[in-house]
mmCIF file with all atom_site columns, C-alpha atoms and ligand atoms in Angstrom:
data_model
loop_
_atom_site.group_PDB
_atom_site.id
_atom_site.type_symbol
_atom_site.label_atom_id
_atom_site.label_alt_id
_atom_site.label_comp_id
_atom_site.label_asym_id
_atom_site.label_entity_id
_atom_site.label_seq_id
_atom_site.pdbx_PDB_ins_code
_atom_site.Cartn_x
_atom_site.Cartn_y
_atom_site.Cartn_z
_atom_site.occupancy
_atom_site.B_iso_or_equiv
_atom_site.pdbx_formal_charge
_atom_site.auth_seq_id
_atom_site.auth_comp_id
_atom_site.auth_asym_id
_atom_site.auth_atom_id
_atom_site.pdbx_PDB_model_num
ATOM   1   C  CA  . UNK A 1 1   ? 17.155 144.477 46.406 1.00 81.00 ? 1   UNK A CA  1
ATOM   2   C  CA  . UNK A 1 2   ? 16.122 147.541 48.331 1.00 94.00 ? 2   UNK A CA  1
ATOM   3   C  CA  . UNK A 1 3   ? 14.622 146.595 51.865 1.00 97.00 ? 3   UNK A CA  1
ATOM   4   C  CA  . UNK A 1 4   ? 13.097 148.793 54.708 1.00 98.00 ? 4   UNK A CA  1
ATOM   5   C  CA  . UNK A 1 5   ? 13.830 147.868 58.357 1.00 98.00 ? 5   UNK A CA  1
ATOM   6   C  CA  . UNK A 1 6   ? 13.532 149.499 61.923 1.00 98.00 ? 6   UNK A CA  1
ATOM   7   C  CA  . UNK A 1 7   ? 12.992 148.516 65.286 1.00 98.00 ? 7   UNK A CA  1
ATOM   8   C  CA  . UNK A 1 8   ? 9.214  148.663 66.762 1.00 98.00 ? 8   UNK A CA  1
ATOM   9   C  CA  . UNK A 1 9   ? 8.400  151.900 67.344 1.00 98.00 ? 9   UNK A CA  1
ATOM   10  C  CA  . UNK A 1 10  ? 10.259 153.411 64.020 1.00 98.00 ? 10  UNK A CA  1
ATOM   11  C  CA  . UNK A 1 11  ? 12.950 155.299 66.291 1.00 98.00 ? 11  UNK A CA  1
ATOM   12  C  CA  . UNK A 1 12  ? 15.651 153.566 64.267 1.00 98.00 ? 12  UNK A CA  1
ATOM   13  C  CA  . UNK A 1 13  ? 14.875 152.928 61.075 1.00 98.00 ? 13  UNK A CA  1
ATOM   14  C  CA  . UNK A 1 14  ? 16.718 151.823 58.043 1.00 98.00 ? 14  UNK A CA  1
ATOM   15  C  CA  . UNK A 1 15  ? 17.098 151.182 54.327 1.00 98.00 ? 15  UNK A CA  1
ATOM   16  C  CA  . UNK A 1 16  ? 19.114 148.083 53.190 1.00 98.00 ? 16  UNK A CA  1
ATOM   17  C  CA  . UNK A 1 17  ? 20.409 146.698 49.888 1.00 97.00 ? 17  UNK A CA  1
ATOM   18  C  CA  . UNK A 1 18  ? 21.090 142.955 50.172 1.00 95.00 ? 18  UNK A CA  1
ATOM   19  C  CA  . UNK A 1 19  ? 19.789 139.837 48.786 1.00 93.00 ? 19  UNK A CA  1
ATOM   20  C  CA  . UNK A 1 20  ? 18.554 137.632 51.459 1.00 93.00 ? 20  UNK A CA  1
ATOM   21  C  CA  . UNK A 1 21  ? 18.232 134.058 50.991 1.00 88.00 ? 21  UNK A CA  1
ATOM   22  C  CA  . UNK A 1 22  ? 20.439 132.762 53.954 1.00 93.00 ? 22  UNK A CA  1
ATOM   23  C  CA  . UNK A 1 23  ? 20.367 133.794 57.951 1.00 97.00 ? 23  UNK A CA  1
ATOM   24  C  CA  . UNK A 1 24  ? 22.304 132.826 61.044 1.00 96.00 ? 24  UNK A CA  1
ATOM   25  C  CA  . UNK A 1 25  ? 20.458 131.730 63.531 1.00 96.00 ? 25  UNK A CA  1
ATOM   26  C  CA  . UNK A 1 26  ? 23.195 131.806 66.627 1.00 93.00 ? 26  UNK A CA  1
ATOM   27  C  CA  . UNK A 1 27  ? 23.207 130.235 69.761 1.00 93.00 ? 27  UNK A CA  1
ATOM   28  C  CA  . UNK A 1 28  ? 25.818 133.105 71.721 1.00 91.00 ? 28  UNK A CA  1
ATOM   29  C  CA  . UNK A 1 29  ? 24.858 133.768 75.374 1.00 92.00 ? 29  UNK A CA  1
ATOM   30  C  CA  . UNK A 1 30  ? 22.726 137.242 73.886 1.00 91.00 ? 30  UNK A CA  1
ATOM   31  C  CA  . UNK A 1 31  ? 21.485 136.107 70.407 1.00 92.00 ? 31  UNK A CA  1
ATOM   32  C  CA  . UNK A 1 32  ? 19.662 132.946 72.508 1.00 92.00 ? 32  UNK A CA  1
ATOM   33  C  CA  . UNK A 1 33  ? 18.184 135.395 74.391 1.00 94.00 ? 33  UNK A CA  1
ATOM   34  C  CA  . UNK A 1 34  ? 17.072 137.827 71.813 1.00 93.00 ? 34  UNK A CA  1
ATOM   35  C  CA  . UNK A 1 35  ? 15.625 135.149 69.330 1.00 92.00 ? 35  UNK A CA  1
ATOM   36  C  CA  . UNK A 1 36  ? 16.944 137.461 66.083 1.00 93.00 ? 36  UNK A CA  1
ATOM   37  C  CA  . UNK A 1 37  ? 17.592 135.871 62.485 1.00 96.00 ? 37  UNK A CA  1
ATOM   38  C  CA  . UNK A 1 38  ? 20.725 137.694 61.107 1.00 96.00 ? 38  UNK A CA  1
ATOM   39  C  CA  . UNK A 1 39  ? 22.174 137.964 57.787 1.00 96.00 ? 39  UNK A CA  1
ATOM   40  C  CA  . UNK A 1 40  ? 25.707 139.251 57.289 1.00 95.00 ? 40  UNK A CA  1
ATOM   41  C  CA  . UNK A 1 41  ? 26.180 142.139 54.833 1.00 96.00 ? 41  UNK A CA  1
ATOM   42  C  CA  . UNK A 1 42  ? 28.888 145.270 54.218 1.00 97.00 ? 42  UNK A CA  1
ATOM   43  C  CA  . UNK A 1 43  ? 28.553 147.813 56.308 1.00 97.00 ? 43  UNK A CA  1
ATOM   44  C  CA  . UNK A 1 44  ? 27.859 150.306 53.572 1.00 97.00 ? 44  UNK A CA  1
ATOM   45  C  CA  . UNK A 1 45  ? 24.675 148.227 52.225 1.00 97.00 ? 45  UNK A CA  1
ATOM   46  C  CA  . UNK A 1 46  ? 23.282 149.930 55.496 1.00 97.00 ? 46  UNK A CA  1
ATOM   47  C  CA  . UNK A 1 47  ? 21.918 153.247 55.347 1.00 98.00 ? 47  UNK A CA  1
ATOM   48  C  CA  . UNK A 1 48  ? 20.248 154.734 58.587 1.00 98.00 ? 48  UNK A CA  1
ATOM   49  C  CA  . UNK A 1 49  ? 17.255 156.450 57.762 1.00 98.00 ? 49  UNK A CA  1
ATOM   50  C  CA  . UNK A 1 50  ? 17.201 158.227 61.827 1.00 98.00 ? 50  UNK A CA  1
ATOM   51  C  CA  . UNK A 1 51  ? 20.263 159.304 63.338 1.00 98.00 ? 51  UNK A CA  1
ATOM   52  C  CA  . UNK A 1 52  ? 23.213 156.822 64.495 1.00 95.00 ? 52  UNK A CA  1
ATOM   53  C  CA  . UNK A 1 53  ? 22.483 157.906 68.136 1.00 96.00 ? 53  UNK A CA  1
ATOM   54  C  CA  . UNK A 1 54  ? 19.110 157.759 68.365 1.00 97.00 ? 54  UNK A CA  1
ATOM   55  C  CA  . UNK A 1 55  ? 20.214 153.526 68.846 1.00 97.00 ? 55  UNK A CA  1
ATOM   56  C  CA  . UNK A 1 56  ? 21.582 152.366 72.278 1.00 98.00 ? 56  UNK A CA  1
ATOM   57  C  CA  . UNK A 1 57  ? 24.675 150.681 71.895 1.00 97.00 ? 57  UNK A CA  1
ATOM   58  C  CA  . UNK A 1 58  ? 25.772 147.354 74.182 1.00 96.00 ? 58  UNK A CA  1
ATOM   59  C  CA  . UNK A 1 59  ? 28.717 145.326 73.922 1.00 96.00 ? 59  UNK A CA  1
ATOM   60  C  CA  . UNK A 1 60  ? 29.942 142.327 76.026 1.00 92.00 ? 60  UNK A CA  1
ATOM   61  C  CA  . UNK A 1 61  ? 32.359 139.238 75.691 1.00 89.00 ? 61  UNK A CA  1
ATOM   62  C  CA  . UNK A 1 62  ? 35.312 141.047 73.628 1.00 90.00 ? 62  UNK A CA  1
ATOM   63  C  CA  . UNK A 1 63  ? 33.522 144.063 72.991 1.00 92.00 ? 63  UNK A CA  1
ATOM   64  C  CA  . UNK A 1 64  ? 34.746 144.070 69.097 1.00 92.00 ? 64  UNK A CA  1
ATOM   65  C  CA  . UNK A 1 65  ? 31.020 143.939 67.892 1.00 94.00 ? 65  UNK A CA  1
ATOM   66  C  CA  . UNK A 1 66  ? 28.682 147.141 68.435 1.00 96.00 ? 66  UNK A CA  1
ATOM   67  C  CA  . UNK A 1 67  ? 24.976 145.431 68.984 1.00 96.00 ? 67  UNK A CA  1
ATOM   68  C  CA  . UNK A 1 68  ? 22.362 148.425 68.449 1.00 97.00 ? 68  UNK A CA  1
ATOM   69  C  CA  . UNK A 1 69  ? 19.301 148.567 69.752 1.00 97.00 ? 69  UNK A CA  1
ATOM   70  C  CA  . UNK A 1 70  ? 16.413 151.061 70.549 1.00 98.00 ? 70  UNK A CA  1
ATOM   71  C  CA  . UNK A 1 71  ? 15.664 152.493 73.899 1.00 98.00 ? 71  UNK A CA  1
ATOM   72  C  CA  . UNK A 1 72  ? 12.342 153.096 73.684 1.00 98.00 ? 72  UNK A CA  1
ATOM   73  C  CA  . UNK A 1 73  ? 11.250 149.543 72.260 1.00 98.00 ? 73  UNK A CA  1
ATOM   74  C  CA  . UNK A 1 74  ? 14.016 147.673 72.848 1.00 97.00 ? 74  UNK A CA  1
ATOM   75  C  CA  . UNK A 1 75  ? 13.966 145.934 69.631 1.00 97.00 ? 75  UNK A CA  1
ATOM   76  C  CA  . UNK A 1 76  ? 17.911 145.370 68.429 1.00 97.00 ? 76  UNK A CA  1
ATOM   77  C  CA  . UNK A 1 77  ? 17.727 145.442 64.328 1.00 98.00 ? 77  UNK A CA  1
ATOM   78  C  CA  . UNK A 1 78  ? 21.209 145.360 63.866 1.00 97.00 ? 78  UNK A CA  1
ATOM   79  C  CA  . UNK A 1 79  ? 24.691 145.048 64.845 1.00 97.00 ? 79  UNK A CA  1
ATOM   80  C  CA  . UNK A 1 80  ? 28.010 146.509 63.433 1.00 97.00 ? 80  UNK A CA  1
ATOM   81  C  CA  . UNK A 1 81  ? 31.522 144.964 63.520 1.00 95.00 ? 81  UNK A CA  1
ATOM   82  C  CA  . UNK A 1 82  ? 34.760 144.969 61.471 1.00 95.00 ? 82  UNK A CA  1
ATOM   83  C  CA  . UNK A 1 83  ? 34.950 141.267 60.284 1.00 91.00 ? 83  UNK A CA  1
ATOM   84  C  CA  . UNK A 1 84  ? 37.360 139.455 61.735 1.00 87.00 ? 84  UNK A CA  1
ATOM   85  C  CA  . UNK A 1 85  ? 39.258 137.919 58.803 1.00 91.00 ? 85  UNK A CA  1
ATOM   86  C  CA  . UNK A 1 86  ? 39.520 141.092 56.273 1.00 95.00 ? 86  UNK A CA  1
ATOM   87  C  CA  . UNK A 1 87  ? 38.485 143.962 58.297 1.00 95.00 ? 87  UNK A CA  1
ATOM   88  C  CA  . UNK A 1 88  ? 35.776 145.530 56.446 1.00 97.00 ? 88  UNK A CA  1
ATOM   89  C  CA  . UNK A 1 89  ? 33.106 147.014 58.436 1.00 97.00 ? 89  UNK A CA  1
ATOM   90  C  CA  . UNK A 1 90  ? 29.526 144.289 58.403 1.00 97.00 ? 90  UNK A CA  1
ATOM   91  C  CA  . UNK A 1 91  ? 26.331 144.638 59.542 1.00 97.00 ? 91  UNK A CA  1
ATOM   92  C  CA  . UNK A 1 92  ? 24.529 141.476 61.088 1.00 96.00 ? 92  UNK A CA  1
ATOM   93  C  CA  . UNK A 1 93  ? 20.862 142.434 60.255 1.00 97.00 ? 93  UNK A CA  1
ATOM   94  C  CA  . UNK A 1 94  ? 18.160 141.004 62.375 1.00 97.00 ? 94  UNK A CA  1
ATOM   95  C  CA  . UNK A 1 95  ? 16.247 139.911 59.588 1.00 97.00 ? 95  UNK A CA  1
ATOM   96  C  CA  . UNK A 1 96  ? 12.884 140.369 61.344 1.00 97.00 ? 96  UNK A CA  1
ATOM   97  C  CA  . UNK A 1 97  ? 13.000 143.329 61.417 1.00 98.00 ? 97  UNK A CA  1
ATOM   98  C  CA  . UNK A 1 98  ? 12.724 144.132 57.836 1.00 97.00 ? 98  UNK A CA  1
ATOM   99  C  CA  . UNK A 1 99  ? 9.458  144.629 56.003 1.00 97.00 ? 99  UNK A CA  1
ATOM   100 C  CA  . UNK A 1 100 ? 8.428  142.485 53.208 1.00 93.00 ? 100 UNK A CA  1
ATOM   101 C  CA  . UNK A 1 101 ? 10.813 139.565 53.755 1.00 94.00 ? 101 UNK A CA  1
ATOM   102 C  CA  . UNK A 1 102 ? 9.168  135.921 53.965 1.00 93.00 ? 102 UNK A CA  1
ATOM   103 C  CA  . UNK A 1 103 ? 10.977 134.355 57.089 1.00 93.00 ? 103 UNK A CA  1
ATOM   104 C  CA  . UNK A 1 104 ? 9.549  130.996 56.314 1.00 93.00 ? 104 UNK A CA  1
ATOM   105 C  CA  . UNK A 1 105 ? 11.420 130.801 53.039 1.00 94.00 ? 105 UNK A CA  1
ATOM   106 C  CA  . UNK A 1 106 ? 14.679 131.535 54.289 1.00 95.00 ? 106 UNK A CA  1
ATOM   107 C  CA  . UNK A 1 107 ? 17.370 129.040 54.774 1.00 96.00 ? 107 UNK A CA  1
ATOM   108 C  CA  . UNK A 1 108 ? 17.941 128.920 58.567 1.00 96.00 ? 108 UNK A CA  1
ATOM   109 C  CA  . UNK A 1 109 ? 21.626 127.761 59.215 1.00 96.00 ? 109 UNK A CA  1
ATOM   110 C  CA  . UNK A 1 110 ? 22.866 127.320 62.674 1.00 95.00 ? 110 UNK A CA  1
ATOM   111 C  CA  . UNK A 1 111 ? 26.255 129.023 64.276 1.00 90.00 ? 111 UNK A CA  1
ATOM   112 C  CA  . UNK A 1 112 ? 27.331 127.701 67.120 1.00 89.00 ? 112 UNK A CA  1
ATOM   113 C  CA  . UNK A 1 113 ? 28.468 131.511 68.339 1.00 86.00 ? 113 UNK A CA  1
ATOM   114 C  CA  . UNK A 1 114 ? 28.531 130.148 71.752 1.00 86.00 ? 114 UNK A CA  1
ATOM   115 C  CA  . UNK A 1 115 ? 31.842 128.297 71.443 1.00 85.00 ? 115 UNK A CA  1
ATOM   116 C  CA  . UNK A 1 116 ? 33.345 131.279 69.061 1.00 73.00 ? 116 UNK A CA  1
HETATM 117 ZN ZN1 . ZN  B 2 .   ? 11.959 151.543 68.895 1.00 70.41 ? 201 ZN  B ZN1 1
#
C-alpha cells in the first residue's frame, strides 16, 4: 500500500509502502511526551520525498535510535534505527502523520518502552 506522510508544514515529507493494521503506542520518557502512534517497518519501505537534512535529528538514552523531526513545525514523523535483534535498518513511523490512514481502526498495542 502506497502512503503519503510529512510533518506539518510539508518540510519533510515522505512516501511509504507498508500495510498498517497494528501501532505501538509507547510509554518511553519522549514518546509520552510526543503522543505519536508508530508502526515498525524496513528502512527501505521509506522513501524521503525532501532531503534527509532538511529533518533535525535528536537522540537520548543510548543514542542507537535517530528520532527525526522538523525544525520549523516541530512535528517528528519518523524515527530510524538498526533493529536490535537482526540489524536491518527500521523506520518507526508516527502513524499520524500519514494521510489517508483511519487511526480509529487501528489496533493500538501498548510497549512498555519505558522499562526497555
Ligand atoms: Zn514541518
Amino acid at each position: 500500500m502506497n502512503l503519503s506522510g510529512s510533518c506539518h508544514c510539508g518540510r519533510v515529507a515522505f512516501d511509504l509502502d507498508a500495510e498498517i493494521a497494528e501501532v505501538y503506542d509507547c510509554n518511553c520518557s519522549m514518546c509520552r511526551r510526543r503522543g505519536g502512534l508508530l508502526a515498525f517497518v524496513p528502512r527501505e519501505a521509506l522513501t524521503l520525498r525532501t532531503p534527509e537534512e532538511a529533518a533535525g535529528t535528536y537522540r537520548f538514552n543510548k543514542h542507537h535510535i535517530a528520532h527525526r523531526f522538523c525544525p520549523d513545525c516541530g512535528i517528528a514523523p519518523y524515527s530510524e534505527a538498526a533493529d536490535p535483534r537482526t540489524g536491518a535498518p527500521t523506520a518507526a513511523v508516527n502513524v499520524r502523520c500519514l494521510e489517508g490512514v483511519d487511526l480509529a481502526a487501528l489496533k493500538v498495542v501498548q510497549i512498555d518502552g519505558a522499562s526497555l
